[in-house]
XYZ file of C-alpha atoms in Angstrom:
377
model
C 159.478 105.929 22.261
C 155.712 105.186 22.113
C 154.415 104.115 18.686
C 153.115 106.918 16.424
C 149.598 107.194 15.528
C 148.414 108.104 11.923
C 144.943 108.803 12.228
C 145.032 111.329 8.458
C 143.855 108.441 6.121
C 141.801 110.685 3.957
C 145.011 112.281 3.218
C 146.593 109.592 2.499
C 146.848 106.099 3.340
C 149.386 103.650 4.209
C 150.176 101.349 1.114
C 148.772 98.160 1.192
C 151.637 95.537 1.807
C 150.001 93.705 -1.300
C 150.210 96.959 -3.082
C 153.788 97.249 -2.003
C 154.346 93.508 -3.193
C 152.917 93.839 -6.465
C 154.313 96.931 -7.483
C 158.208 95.754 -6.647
C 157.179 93.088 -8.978
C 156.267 95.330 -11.648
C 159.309 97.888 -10.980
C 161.706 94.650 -11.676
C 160.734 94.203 -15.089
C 161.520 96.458 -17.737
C 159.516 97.625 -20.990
C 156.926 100.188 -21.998
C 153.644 99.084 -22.880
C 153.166 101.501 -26.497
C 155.865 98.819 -27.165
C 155.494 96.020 -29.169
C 158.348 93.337 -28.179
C 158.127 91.164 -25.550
C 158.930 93.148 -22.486
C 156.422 96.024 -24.041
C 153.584 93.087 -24.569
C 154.147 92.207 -20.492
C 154.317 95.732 -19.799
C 150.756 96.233 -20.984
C 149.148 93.281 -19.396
C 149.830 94.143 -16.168
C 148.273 97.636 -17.172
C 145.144 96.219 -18.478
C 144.993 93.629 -15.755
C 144.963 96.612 -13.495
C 142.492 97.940 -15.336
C 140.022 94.838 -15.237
C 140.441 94.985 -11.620
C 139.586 98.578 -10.876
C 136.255 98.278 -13.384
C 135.716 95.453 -11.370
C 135.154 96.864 -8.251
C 132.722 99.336 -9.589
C 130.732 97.738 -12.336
C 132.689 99.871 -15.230
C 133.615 98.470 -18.762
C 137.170 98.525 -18.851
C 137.582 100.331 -21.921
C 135.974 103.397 -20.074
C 138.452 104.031 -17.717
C 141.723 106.323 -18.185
C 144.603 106.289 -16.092
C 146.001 109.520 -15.172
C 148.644 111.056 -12.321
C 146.402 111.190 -9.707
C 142.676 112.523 -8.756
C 143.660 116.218 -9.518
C 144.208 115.447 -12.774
C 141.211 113.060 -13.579
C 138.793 115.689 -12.442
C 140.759 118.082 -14.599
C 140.059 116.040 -17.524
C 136.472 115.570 -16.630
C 135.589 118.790 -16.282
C 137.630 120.128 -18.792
C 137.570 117.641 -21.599
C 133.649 116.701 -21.699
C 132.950 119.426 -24.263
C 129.795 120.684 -21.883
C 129.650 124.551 -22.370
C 128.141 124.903 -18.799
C 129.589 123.603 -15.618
C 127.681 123.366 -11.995
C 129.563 122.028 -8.941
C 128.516 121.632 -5.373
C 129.498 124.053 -2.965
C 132.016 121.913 -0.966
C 133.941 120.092 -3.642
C 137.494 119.202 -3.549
C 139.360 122.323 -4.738
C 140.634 120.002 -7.662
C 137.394 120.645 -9.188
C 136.558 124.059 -7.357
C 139.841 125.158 -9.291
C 140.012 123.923 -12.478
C 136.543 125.273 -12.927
C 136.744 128.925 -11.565
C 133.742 129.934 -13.924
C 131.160 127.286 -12.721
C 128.315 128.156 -11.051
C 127.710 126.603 -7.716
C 124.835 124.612 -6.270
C 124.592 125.207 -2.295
C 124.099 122.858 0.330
C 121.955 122.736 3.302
C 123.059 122.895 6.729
C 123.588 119.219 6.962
C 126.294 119.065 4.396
C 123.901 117.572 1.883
C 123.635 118.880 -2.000
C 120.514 121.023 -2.031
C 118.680 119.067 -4.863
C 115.466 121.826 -5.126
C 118.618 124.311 -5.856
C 120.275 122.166 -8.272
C 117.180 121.318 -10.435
C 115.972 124.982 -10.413
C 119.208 126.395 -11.707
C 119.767 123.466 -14.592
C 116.353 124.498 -15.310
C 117.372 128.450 -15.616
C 119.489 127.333 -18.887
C 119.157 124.865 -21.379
C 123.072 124.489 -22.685
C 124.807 121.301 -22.294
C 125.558 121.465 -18.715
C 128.153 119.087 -16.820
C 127.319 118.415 -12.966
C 130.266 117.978 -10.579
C 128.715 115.989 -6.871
C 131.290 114.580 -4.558
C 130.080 111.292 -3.534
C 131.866 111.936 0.197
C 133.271 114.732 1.247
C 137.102 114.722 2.178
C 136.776 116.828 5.570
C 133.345 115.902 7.027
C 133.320 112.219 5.595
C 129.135 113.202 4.525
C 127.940 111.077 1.763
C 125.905 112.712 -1.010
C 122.475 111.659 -2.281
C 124.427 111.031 -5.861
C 121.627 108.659 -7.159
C 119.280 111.291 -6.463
C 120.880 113.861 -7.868
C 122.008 111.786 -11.495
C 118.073 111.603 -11.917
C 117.328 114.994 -11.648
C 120.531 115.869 -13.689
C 119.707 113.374 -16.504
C 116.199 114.533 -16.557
C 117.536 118.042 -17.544
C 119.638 116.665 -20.448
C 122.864 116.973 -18.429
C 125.737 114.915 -17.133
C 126.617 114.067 -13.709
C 130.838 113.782 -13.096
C 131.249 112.526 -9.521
C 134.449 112.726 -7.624
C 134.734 109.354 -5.686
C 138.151 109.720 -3.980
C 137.018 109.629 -0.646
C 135.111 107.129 -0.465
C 136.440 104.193 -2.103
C 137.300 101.255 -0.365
C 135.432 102.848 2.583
C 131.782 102.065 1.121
C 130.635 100.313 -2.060
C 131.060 102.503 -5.128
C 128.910 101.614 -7.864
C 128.799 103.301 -11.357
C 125.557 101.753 -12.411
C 123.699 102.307 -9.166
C 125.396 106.088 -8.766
C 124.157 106.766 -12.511
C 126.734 108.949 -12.632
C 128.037 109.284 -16.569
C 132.349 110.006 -14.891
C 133.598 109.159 -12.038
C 136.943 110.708 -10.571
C 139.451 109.018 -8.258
C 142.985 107.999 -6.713
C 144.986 105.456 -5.459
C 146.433 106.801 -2.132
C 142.813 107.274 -0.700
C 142.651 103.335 -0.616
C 145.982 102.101 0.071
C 147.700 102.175 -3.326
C 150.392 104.701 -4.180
C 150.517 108.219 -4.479
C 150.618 109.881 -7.993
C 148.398 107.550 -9.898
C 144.722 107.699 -10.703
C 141.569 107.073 -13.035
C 138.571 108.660 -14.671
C 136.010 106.042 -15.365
C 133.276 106.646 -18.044
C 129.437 105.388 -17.994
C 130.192 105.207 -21.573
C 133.377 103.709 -22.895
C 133.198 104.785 -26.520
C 132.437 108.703 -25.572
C 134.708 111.311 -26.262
C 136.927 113.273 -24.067
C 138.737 116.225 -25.478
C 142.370 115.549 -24.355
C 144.318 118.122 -21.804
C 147.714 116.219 -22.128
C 148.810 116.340 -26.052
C 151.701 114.300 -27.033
C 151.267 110.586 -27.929
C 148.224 107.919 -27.935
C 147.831 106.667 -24.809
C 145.044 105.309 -22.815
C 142.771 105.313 -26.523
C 144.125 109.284 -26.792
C 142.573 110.485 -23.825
C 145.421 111.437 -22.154
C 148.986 111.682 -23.474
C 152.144 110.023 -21.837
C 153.690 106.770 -20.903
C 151.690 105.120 -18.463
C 152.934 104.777 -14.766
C 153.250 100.639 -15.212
C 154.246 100.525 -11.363
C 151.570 103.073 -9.830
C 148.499 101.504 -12.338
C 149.721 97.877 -11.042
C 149.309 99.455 -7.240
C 146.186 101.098 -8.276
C 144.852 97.844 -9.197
C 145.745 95.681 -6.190
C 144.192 98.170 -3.946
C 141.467 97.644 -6.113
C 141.504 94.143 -5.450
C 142.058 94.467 -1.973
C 138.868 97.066 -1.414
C 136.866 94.549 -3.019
C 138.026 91.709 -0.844
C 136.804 93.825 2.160
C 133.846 95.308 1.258
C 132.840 91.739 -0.188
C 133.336 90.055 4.065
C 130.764 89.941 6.901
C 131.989 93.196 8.218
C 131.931 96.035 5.076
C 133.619 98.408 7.013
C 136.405 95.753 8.642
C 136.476 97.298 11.891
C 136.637 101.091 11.313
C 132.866 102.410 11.596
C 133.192 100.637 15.669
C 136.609 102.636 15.947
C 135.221 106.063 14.785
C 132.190 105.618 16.760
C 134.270 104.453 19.908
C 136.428 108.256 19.015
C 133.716 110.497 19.131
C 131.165 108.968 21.716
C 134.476 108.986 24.564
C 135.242 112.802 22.877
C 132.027 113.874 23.771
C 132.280 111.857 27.483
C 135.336 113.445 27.693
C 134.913 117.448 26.665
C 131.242 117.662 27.056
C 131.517 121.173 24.682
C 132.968 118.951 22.107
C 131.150 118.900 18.425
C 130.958 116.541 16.095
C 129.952 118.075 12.552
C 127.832 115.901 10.274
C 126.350 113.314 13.125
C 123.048 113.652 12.239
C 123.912 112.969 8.058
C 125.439 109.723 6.780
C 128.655 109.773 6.803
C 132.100 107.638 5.854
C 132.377 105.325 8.529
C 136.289 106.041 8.984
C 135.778 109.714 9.050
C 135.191 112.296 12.298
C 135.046 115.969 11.954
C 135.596 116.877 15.244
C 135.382 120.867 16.433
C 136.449 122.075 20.271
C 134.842 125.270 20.810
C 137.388 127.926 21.524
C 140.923 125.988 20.253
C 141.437 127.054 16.433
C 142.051 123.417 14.492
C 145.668 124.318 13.746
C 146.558 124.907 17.119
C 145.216 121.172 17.985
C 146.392 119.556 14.566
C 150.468 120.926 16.062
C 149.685 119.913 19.713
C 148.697 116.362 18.509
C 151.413 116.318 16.319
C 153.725 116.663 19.189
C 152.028 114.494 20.992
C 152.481 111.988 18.446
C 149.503 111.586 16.752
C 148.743 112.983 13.155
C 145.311 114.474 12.076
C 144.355 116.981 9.887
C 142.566 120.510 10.331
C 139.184 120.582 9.428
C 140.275 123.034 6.335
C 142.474 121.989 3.533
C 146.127 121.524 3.393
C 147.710 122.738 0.790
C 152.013 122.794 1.144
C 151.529 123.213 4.485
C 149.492 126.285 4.820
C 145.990 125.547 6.497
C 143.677 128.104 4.613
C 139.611 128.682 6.051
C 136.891 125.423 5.215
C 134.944 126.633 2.201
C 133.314 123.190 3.243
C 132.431 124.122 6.813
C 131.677 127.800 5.298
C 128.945 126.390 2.994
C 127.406 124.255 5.591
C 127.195 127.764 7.178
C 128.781 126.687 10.561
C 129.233 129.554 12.905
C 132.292 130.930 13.954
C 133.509 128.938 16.932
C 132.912 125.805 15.298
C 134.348 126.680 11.642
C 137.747 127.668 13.026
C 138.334 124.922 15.661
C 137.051 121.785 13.428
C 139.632 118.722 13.112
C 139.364 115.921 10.880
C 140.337 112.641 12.424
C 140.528 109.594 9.518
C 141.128 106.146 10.292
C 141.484 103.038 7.659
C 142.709 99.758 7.594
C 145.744 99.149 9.431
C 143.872 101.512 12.654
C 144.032 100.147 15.843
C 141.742 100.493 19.638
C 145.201 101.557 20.928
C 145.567 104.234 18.269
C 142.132 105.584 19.530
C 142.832 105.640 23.142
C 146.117 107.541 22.335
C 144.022 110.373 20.424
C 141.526 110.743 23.674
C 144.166 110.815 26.107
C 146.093 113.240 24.237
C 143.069 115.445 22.456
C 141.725 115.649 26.595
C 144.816 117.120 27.789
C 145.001 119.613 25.096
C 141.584 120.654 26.236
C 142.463 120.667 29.497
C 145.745 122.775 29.235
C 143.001 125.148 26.806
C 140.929 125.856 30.149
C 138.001 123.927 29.113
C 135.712 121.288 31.439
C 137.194 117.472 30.884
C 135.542 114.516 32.450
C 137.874 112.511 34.338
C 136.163 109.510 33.453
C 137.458 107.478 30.884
């Protein structure tokens, strides 16, 4: 049986074998680190080791970052704990922050995928209430990095605060808090190699307060309630470590950017009607949105699947049920694209091989569709 392909990293990545390693380690000793004997005083180093090395990797003081259950949750906290009685969110947001703030308004984007800045700063300046401003710095299905920097000023300038959701794109580009000016940022481990069910919100500054939406004990300086995940915050922090390691070589993007780019330019050789949404903007360099005019993304995300190789639809997943792209709505993509959009996400263990295998298998399914495929390789 041929090897299987995984090409859904912005799903989920692979863990790290140096994740894996460290957190075995950790699982091996016992103790809880709100304890104060021995095994509870080792307990918490490794936590606050883990959390030297994540405020490491993007400038942070340590004491401003909280470890929570995952992404969901940290953006939950964020936008639900910073005490702002106004909250404005980009159009094409995770639905971690679309959903746990049903009532904020929402600041388009242009047909690029990019924030619309003149339509943020003209609705901040509509009201003058504490407002909190929720900017993706890369979206999860088209991989299109936001003008965050750009936006902070503007934001800041109107007496509000900026809460970006970096998920996407760390370990994939540098992520810095000073140079974002962002005052939160959001993320999780499994988007970097580090296990699922763990995560962090990082504050600009350490000592502010965040009204708590987990009650129940002390934890993480009463910001969020609950014994910490010693194993998952020890994996957090050695994918951490091992982001910075690669975004510190020669080659930032170790390898991926030439894969992706090798993906869509044979594509488009291959299926001449083939799209690829967000070329012109900058994007992720692991990330493709990929649409084939005619052949709705769910039907190509099964066919793959059988095929052996496993992508996502261009619209979000949610237990299985593949529900219309608010993103590729807001971008206002017309019809034929919007329904037949893939995403195709590689990361660091992604191989040429793994890339051939797509094309070969992505062509036939256009073929077998009734659309015009280049023979040529």
């Amino acid at each position: 049986m041929s090897r299987a392909v995984y090409l859904d990293y912005n799903s989920g990545a692979p863990v790290r074998p140096e994740v894996a390693a460290a957190m075995v380690e950790a699982l091996a000793e016992p103790g809880n680190p709100s304890s104060v004997h021995g095994f509870g005083r080792a307990a918490r180093a490794r936590v606050e080791a883990a959390r030297r090395q994540l405020a490491g990797l993007v400038g942070a003081d340590p004491a401003g970052i909280v470890f929570t259950s995952g992404g969901t949750e940290a953006n939950a906290l964020a936008l639900r704990g910073c005490g702002r009685s106004r909250l404005l969110v980009s159009s094409i947001e995770h639905p971690s922050v679309l959903d746990s703030a049903s009532e904020a308004e929402r600041v388009p984007v242009t047909p690029d995928g990019i924030i619309d800045l003149a339509a943020l700063d003209c609705l901040l300046a509509a009201n003058t209430r504490p407002a909190l401003v929720s900017v993706m710095l890369a979206n999860n299905e088209t991989g299109i990095v936001q003008p965050v920097a750009e936006a902070a000023r503007i934001i800041h300038a109107r007496g509000a605060w900026l809460h970006c959701d970096v998920a996407q794109a760390m370990g994939r580009i540098k992520v810095s808090l000073g140079q974002l000016g962002a005052d939160i940022l959001t993320l999780s481990a499994h988007k970097m190699g580090g296990p699922a069910g763990v995560g962090a919100l990082i504050l600009a500054e350490s000592g502010r307060t965040l009204a708590p939406i987990l009650l129940g004990g002390g934890q993480e300086r009463r910001r969020r309630a609950g014994t910490e995940n010693v194993a998952g915050i020890v994996g957090l922090g050695a994918a951490a470590q091992s982001a910075g390691d690669d975004l510190a070589g020669a080659d930032t993007t170790y390898g991926v950017q030439a894969l992706r780019d090798r993906l869509e330019e044979g594509a488009r050789r291959l299926v001449p009607d083939a799209v690829v949404i967000g070329a012109g903007a900058p994007r992720l360099p692991n990330t493709t949105c990929l649409a084939l005019p005619g052949v709705e993304g769910r039907t190509q995300v099964m066919a793959l699947d059988l095929a052996g190789v496993a992508v996502s639809a261009g619209a979000a997943c949610s237990s299985g049920k593949v529900a219309p792209s608010h993103v590729l709505a807001a971008m206002g993509l017309e019809e034929r694209l919007k329904g037949s959009a893939i995403r195709v996400s590689l990361g660091w263990s992604s191989r040429p091989e793994d890339v051939d295998t797509f094309l070969a298998a992505w062509a036939d399914l256009a073929r077998h569709k009734g659309l015009k495929v280049s023979e040529a390789a």
